[in-house]
Coordinates of C-alpha atoms in Angstrom, one line a residue:
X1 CA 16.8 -22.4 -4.6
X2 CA 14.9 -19.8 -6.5
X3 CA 11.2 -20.6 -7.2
X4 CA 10.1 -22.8 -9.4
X5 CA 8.4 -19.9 -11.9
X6 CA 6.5 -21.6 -14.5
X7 CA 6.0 -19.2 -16.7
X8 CA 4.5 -21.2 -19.2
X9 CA 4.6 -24.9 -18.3
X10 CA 1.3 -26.5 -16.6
X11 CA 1.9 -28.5 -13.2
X12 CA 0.8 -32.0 -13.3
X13 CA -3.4 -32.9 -13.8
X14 CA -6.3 -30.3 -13.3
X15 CA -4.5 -28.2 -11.1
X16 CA -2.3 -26.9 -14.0
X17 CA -5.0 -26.2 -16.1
X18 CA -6.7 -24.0 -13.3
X19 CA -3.4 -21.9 -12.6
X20 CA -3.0 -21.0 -15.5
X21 CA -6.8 -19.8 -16.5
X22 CA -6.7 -17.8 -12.9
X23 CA -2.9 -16.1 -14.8
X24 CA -5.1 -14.9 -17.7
X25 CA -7.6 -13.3 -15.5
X26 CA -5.3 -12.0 -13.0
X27 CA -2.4 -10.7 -15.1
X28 CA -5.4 -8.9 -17.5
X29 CA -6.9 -7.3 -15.1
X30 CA -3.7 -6.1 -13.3
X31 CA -2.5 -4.8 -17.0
X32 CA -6.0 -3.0 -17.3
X33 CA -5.8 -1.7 -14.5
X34 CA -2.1 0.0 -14.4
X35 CA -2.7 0.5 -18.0
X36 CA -5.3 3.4 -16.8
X37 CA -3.6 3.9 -13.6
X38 CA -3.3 7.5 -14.6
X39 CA -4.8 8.9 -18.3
X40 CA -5.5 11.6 -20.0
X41 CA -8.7 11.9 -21.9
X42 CA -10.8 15.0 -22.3
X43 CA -8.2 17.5 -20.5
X44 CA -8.1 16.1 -17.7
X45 CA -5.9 13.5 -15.4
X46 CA -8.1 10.6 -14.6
X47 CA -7.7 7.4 -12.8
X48 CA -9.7 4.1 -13.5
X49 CA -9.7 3.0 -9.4
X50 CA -12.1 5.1 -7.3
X51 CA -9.2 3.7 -4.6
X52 CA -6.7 5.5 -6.2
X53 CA -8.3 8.9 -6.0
X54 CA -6.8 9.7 -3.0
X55 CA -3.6 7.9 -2.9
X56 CA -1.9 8.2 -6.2
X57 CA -1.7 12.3 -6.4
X58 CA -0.1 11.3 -2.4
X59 CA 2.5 9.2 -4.2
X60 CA 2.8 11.8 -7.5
X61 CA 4.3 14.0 -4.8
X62 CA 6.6 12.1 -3.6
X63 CA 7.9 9.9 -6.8
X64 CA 8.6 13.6 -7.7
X65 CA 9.6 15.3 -4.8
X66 CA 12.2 12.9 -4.8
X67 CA 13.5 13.0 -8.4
X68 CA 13.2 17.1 -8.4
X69 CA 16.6 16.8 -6.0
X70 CA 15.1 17.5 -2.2
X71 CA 17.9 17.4 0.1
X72 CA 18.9 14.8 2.9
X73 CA 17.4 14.2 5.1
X74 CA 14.3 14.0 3.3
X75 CA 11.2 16.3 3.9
X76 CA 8.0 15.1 3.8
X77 CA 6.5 16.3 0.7
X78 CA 3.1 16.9 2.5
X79 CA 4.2 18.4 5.8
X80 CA 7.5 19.7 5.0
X81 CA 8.7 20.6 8.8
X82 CA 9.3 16.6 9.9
X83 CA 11.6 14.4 7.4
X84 CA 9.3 11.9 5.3
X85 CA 8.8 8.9 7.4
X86 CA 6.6 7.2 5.2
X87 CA 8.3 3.8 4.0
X88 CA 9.0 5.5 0.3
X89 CA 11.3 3.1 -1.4
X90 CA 8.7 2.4 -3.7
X91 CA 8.2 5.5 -4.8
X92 CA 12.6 6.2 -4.9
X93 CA 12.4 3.4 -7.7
X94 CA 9.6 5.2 -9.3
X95 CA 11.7 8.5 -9.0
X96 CA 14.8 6.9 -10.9
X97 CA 12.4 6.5 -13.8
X98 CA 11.5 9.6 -14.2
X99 CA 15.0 11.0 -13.8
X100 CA 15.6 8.8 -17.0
X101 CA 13.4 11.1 -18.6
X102 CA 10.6 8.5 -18.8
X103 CA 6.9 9.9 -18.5
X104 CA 4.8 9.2 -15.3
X105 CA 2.5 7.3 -17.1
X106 CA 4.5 5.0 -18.4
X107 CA 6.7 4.3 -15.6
X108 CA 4.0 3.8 -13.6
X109 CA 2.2 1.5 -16.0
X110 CA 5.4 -0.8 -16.5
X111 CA 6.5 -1.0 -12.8
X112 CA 3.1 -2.3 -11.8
X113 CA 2.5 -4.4 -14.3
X114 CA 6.2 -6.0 -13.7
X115 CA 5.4 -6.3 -9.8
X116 CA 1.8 -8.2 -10.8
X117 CA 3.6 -10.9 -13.1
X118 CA 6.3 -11.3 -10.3
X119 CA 3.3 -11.8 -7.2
X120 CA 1.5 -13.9 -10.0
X121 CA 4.7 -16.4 -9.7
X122 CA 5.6 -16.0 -6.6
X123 CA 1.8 -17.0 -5.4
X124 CA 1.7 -20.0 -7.6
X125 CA 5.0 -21.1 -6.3
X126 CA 3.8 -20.9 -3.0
X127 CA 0.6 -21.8 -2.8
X128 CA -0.7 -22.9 -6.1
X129 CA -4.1 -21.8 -7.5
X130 CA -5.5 -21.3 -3.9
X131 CA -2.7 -18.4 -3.2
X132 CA -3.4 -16.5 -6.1
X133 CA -7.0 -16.5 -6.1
X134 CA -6.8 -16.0 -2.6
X135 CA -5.3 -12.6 -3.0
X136 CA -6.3 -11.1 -6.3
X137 CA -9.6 -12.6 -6.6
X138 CA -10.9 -12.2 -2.9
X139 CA -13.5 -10.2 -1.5
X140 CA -15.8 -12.2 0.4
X141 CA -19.5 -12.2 -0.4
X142 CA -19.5 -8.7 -2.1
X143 CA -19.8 -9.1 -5.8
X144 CA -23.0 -11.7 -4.9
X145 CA -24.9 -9.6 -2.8
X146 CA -25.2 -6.4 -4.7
X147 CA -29.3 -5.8 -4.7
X148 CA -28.8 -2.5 -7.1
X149 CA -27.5 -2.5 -10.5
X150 CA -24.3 -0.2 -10.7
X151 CA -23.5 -0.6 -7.3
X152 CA -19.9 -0.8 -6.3
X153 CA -19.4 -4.2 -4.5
X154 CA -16.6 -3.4 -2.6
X155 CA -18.5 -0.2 -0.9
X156 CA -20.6 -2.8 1.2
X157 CA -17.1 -4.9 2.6
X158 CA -14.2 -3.8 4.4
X159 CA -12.2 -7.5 3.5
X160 CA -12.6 -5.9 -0.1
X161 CA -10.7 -7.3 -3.0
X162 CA -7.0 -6.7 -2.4
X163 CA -5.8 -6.3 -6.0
X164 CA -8.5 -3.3 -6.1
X165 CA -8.0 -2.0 -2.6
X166 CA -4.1 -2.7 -1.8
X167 CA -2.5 -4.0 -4.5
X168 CA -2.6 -1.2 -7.0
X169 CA -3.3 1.6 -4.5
X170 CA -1.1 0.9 -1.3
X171 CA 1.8 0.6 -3.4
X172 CA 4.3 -0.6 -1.5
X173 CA 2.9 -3.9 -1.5
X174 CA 4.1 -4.5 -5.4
X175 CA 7.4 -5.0 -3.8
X176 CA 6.6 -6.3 -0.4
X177 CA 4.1 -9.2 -1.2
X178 CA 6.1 -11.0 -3.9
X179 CA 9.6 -10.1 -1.5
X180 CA 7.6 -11.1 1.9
X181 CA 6.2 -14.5 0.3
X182 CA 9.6 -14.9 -1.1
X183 CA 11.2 -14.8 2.4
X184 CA 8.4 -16.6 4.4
X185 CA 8.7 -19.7 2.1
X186 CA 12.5 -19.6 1.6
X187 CA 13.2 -19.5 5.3
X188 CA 10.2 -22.6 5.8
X189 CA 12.4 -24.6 3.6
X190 CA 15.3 -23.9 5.2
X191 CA 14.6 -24.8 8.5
X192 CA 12.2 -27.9 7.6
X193 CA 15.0 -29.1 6.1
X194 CA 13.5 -29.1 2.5
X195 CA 16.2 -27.0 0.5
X196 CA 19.2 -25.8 2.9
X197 CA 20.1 -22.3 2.1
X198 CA 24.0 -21.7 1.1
X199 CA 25.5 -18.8 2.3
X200 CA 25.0 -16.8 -0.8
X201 CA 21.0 -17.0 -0.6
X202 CA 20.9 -17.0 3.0
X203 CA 22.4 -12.7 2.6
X204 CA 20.5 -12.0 -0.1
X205 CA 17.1 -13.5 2.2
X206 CA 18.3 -11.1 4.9
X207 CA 19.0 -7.8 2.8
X208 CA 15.8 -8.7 1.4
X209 CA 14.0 -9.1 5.0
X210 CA 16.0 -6.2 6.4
X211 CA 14.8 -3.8 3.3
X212 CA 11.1 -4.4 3.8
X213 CA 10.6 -1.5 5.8
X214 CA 11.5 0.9 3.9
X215 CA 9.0 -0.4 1.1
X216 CA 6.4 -1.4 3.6
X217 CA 6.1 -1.5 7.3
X218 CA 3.3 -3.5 7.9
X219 CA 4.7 -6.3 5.4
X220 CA 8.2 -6.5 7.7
X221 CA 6.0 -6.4 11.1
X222 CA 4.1 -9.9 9.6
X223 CA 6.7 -11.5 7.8
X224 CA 9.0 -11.1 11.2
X225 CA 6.2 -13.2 13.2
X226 CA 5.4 -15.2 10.6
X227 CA 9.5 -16.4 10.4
X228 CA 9.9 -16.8 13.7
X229 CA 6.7 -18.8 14.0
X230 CA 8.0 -21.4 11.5
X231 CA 11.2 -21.4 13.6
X232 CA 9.5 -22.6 16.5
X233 CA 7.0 -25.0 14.7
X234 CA 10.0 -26.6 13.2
X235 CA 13.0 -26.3 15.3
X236 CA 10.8 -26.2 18.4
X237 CA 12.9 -24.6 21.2
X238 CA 15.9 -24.8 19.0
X239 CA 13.8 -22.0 16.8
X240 CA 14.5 -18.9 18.7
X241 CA 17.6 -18.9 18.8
X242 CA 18.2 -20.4 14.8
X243 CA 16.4 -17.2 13.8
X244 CA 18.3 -14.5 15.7
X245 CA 21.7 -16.7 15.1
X246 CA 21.2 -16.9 11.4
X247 CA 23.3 -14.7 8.8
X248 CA 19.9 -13.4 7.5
X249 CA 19.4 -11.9 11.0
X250 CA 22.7 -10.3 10.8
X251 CA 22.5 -9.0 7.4
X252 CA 18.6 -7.7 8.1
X253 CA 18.7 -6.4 11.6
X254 CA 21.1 -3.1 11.5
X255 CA 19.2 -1.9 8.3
X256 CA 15.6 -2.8 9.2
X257 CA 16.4 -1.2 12.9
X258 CA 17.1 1.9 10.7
X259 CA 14.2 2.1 8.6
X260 CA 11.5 0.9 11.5
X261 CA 13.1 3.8 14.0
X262 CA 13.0 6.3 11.3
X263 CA 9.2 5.1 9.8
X264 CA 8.2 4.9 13.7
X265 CA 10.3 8.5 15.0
X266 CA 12.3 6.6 17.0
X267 CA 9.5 4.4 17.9
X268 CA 7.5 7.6 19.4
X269 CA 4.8 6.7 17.4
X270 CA 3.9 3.3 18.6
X271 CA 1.0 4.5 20.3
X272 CA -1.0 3.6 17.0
X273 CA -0.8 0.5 18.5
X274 CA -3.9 -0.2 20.4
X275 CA -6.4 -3.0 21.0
X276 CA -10.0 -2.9 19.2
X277 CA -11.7 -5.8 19.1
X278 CA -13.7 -7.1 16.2
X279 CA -11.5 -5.3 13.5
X280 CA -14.2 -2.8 11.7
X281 CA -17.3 -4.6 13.3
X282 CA -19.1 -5.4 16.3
X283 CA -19.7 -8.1 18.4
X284 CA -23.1 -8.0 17.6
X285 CA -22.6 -7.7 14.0
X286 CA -19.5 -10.2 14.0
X287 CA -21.7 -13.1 12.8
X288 CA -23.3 -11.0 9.4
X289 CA -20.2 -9.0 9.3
X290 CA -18.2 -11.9 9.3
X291 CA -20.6 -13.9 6.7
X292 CA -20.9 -11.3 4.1
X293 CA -16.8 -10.4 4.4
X294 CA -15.1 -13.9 3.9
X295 CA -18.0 -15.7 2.7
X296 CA -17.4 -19.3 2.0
X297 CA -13.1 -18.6 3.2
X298 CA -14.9 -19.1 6.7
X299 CA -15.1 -23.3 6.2
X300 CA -11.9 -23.3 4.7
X301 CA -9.8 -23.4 7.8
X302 CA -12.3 -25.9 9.3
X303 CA -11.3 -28.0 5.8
X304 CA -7.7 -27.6 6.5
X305 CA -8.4 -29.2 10.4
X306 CA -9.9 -32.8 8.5
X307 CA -7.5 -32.8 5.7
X308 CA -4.9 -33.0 8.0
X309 CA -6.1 -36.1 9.9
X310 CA -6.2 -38.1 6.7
X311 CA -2.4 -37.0 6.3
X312 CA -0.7 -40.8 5.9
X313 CA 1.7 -38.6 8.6
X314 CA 3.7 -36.0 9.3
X315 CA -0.1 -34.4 10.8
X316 CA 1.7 -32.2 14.0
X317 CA 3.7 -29.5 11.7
X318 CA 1.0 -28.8 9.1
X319 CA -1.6 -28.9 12.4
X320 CA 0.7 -26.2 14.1
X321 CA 1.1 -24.1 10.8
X322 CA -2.4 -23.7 10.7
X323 CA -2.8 -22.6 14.5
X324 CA 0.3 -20.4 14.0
X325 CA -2.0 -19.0 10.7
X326 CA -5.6 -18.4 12.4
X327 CA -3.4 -17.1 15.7
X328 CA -2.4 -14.1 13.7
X329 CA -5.8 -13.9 11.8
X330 CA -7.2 -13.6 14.9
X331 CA -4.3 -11.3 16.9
X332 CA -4.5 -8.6 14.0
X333 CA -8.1 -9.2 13.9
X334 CA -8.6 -7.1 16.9
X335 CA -4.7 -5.6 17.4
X336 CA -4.4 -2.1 15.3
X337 CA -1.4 -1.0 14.3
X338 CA -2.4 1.8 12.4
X339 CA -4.8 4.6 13.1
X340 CA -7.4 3.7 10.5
X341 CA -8.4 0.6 12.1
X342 CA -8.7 -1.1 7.9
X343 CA -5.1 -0.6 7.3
X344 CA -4.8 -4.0 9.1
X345 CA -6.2 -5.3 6.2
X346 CA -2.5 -5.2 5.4
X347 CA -1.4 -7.5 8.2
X348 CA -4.5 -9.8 8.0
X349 CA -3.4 -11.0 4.5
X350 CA -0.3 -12.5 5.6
X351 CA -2.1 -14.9 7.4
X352 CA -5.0 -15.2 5.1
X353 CA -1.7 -16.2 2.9
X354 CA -0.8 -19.0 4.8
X355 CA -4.3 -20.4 4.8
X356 CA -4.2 -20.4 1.3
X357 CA -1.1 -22.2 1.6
X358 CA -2.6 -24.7 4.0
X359 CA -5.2 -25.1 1.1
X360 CA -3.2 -26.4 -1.5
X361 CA -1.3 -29.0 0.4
X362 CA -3.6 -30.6 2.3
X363 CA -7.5 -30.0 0.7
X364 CA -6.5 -30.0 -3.0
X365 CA -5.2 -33.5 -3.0
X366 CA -8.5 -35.0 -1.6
X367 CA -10.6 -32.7 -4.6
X368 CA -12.2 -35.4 -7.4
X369 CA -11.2 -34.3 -10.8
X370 CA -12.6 -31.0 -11.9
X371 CA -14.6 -30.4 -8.6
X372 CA -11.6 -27.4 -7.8
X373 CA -13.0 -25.3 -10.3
X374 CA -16.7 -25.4 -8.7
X375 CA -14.1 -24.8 -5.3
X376 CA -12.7 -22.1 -7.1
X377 CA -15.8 -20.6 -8.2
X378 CA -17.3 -20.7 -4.5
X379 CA -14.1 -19.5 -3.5
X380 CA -13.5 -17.0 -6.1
X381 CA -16.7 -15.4 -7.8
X382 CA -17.9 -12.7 -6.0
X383 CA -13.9 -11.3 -6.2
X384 CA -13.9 -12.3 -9.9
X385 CA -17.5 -10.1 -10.3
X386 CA -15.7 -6.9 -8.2
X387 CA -12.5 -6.7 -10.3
X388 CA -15.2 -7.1 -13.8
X389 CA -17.3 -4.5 -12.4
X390 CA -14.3 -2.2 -12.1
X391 CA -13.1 -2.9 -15.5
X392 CA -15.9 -0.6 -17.2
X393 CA -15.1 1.9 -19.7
X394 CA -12.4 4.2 -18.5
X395 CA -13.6 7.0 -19.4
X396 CA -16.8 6.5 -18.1
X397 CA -16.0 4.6 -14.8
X398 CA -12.9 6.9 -14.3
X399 CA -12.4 9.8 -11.9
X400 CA -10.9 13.4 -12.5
X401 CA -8.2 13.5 -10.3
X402 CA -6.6 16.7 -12.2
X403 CA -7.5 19.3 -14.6
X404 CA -5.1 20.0 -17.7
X405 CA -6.0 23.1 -17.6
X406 CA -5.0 23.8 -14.0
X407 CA -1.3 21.8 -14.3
X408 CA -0.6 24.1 -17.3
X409 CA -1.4 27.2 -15.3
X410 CA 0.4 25.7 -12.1
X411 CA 3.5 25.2 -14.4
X412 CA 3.6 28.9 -15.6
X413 CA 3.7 30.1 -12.1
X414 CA 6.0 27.6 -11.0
X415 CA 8.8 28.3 -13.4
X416 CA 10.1 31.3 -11.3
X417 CA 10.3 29.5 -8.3
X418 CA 13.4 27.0 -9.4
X419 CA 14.3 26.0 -5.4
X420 CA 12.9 22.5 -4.9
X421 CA 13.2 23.1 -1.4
X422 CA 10.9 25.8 -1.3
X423 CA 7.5 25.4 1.1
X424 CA 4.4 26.2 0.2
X425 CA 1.1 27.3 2.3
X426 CA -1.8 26.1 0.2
X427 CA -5.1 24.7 0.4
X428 CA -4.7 21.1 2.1
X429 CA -6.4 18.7 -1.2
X430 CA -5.1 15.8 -1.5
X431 CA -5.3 16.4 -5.3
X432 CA -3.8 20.0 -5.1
X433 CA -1.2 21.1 -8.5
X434 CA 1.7 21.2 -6.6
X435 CA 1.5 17.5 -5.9
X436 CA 1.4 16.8 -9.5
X437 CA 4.8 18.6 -9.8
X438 CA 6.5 17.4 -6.5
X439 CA 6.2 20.7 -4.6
X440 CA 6.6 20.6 -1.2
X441 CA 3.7 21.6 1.2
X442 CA 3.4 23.3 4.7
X443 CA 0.4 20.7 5.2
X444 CA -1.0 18.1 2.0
X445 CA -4.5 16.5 3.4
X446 CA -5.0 15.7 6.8
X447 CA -6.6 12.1 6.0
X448 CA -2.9 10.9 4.7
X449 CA -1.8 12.8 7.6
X450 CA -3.4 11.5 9.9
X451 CA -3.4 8.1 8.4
X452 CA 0.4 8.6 8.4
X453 CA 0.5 8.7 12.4
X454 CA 0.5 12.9 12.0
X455 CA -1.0 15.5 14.3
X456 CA -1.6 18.5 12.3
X457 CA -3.8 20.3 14.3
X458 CA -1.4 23.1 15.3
X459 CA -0.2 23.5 11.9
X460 CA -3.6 23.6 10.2
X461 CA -4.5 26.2 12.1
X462 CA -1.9 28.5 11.9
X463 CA -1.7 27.6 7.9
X464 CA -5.6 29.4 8.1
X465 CA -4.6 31.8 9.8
X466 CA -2.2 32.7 7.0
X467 CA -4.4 31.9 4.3
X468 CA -7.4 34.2 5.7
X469 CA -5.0 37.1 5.8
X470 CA -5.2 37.0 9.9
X471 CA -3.2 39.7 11.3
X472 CA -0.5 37.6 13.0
X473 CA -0.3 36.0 9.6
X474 CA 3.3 36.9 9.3
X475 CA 4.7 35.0 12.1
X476 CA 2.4 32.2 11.3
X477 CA 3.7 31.6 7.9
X478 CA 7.1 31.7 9.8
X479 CA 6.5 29.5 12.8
X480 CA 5.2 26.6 9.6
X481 CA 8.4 27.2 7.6
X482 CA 6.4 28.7 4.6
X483 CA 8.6 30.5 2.0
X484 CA 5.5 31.1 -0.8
X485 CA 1.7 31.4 -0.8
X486 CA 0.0 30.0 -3.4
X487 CA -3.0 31.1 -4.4
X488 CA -5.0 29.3 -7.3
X489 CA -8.9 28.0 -7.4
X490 CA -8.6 25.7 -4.6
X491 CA -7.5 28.2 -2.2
X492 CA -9.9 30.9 -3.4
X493 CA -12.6 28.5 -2.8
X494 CA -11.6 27.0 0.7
X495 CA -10.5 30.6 1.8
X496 CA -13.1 32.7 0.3
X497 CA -11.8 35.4 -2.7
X498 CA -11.2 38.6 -0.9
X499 CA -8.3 40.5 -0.3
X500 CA -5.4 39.6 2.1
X501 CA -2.7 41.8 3.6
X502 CA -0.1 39.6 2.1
X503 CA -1.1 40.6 -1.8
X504 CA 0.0 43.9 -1.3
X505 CA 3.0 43.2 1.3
X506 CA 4.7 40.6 -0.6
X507 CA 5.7 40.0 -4.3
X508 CA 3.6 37.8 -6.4
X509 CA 6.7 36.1 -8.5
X510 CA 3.9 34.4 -10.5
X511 CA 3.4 35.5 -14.5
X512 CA 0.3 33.8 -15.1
X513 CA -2.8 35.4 -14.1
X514 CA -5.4 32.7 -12.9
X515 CA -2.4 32.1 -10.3
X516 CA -0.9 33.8 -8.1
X517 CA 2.8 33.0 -5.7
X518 CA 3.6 35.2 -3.2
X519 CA 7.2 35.0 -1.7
X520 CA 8.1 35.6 1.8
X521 CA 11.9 37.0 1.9
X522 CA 14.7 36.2 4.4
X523 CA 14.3 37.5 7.9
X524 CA 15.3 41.1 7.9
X525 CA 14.8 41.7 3.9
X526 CA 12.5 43.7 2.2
X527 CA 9.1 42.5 1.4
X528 CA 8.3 44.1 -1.2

């Protein structure tokens, strides 16, 4: 029952022929893009994807946080006093790679290009060429409306292209959307009645479905819906009850109840969940907003509606597939479950999916020869101008995310302090040294932070305290579980350069001079 792949061979007429020209274009631009994930040139770090400025030093820390031997249960690398809820099994794989010695680079270039060929697949298996462009080639009416040259199309969208803005930054989605779409269609087939699942396939489909959370909790909240939501479409009443009855249920549910109590802190932290309407717009933008987001994607689910009604029959299930589709659109359309009300982006393409889905088996057999390339150009040209726009010259498009010169330094005063458990107070940047090296952090930067479900305000401001040289700053660097300062060119120019108590109280175990590290002993021993 594994997909049919297709590596190589062409499907039947046109269709084939279009597949495989949208793999060229995808699978280049995913390879160009990991290929300069993260690249040295002119002593510094950079990245080619403005997207990943912020997120990829974020996942640095933890890739090696975890490989640098943390203990269980596992700190958060950027605010070490809670255990790291974020779903990191993404970033675990990563770390097994570099404990083979392998250099960040290039473990992060092969990983991502291997996940790309294996969403490329699972796409066309699912949904033809309509699923793949759909995801790596989206972006609305962005890359057609730009009225400056050099301007960024996906700074004037929030549906911006999702190979750009999730695909290689959020990266727990290389495993979750090729596993999720996995899942989703395997279970359709199964209870349609297409291709019954032996016992073998039906555990691995629910160790698959019950591991999602841990590489991506939105992924397991919309794939769960979207399962049960075929149940009942298929099995009607029956549905319910085939789902939570089924061995994958069994296999999934005592490991996914694991990881979604642990992501959520014992689902304390389901008060991101609130209701605001109109996703990033309003409803007096909602028509423009709308318009310049999806573009011509708007008509496609009105295409869907006809093309069923000149199904010879079987018209109810694919009819009710399509509600069940534009329900969910629409549900996490104006549902957040996330604080930054765009991280729903990541629940809206499951849906988005299924339309695309939709697409292929319905429209796509009433499309005259070659007219689905001037579909797929409608469809697919303003994503296709984003992802060339962001393929410029590396080192010309690319942004500094760190300094050589500033990761050698870190390094030299980091060799005395050999506890990988050790907490630092430092400046809050999301691109601070000790990320690069896995260090952990009283606080990293409050936008992942709070992103993250976080409130670091009490933290934050006892970490300045400590910082400014405050007088209590002593029993502020122990109420946030700091055990060293450190003190390089971000914290000199966030805190101003003058002298704190702590430099002359405490021992500066650093030996190189543009840095200093300032260790707080035991309770009871001697400071200095």
């Amino acid at each position: 029952h594994a997909p049919t792949l297709r590596v190589l061979s062409f499907s039947k007429g046109e269709a084939g022929a279009l597949e495989v020209l949208l793999w060229v274009v995808i699978v280049y631009a995913c390879t160009r893009h990991f290929a300069w994930l993260l690249f040295p040139h002119d002593s510094k770090l950079y990245t080619l994807s403005a997207n990943n400025f912020g997120d990829l030093p974020l996942h640095i820390n933890y890739i090696r946080s975890l490989a640098g031997g943390i203990h269980f249960p596992i700190p958060n690398p950027s605010f070490a006093s809670e255990p790291l809820r974020y779903p990191f099994g993404p970033d675990l794989y990563n770390a097994l790679w570099e404990l083979l010695g392998i250099p960040l680079t290039t473990h992060l270039f092969v990983v991502g290009v291997f996940a790309s060929v294996c969403s490329v697949m699972v796409l066309r298996w699912f949904g033809g060429w309509w699923a793949m462009g759909a995801f790596f080639l989206s972006g609305g009416l962005a890359g057609l409306a730009r009225t400056k040259a050099g301007v960024d199309p996906q700074t004037i969208v929030e549906w911006k292209n999702m190979l750009l803005s999730v695909f290689i930054t959020q990266r727990g989605i290389l495993f979750a959307l090729p596993a999720g779409i996995l899942v989703i269609e395997l279970w359709r087939r199964h209870v349609n009645g297409e291709a019954v699942l032996n016992r073998r396939t039906m555990l691995s489909l629910g160790l698959v479905w019950g591991l999602l959370p841990l590489f991506h909790a939105h992924a397991f909240i919309a794939v769960s819906i979207v399962m049960l939501g075929l149940s009942l479409i298929e099995l009607e009443r029956k549905g319910f009850t085939a789902l939570f009855r089924s061995q994958a249920f069994a296999v999934a549910f005592l490991p996914a109840l694991f990881f979604v109590w642990r992501t959520t802190d014992g689902f304390k932290r389901s008060s991101v969940s609130r209701l605001d309407p109109w996703w990033t717009s309003t409803f007096a933008e909602a028509p423009s907003f709308l318009w310049l987001n999806f573009g011509v994607w708007l008509f496609v689910p009105l295409a869907i509606f006809f093309a069923i009604r000149t199904l010879p029959n079987g018209r109810r299930k694919p009819a009710l597939r399509l509600a069940l589709a534009f329900g969910l659109f629409v549900l996490f359309y104006n549902w957040m479950l996330a604080p930054w009300a765009w991280d729903n982006i990541k629940l809206l393409l499951w849906p988005y999916l299924m339309i695309a889905q939709l697409a292929n088996e319905t429209i796509d057999r009433l499309l005259p020869r070659f007219t689905r390339y001037a579909v797929a150009a409608a469809l697919f040209g303003s994503g296709f101008v984003a992802i060339a726009t962001s393929l410029g010259p590396p080192h010309v498009r690319g942004l500094v995310i760190y300094q050589s010169r500033d990761l050698n330094q870190a390094e030299g005063a980091l060799a005395a302090v050999t506890d990988k458990q050790s907490v630092f107070a430092a400046a809050p940047t999301h691109e601070h040294p000790l990320t690069y090296f896995g260090r952990l952090r009283v606080m990293g930067y409050e936008g992942h932070l709070w992103s993250h479900g976080i409130d670091s305000t009490r933290v934050r401001e006892k970490l300045e305290l400590v910082l400014r040289g405050d007088a209590a700053w002593l029993n502020s660097m122990r109420e946030i579980g700091a055990t060293y300062i450190y003190w390089g060119i971000a914290e000199k120019i966030k805190y101003g350069d003058g002298p704190r108590p702590w430099m002359t109280e405490l021992e500066n175990v650093s030996r190189v001079p543009e840095i200093a590290i300032y260790r707080l002993p035991p309770t009871g021993g001697n400071q200095k």
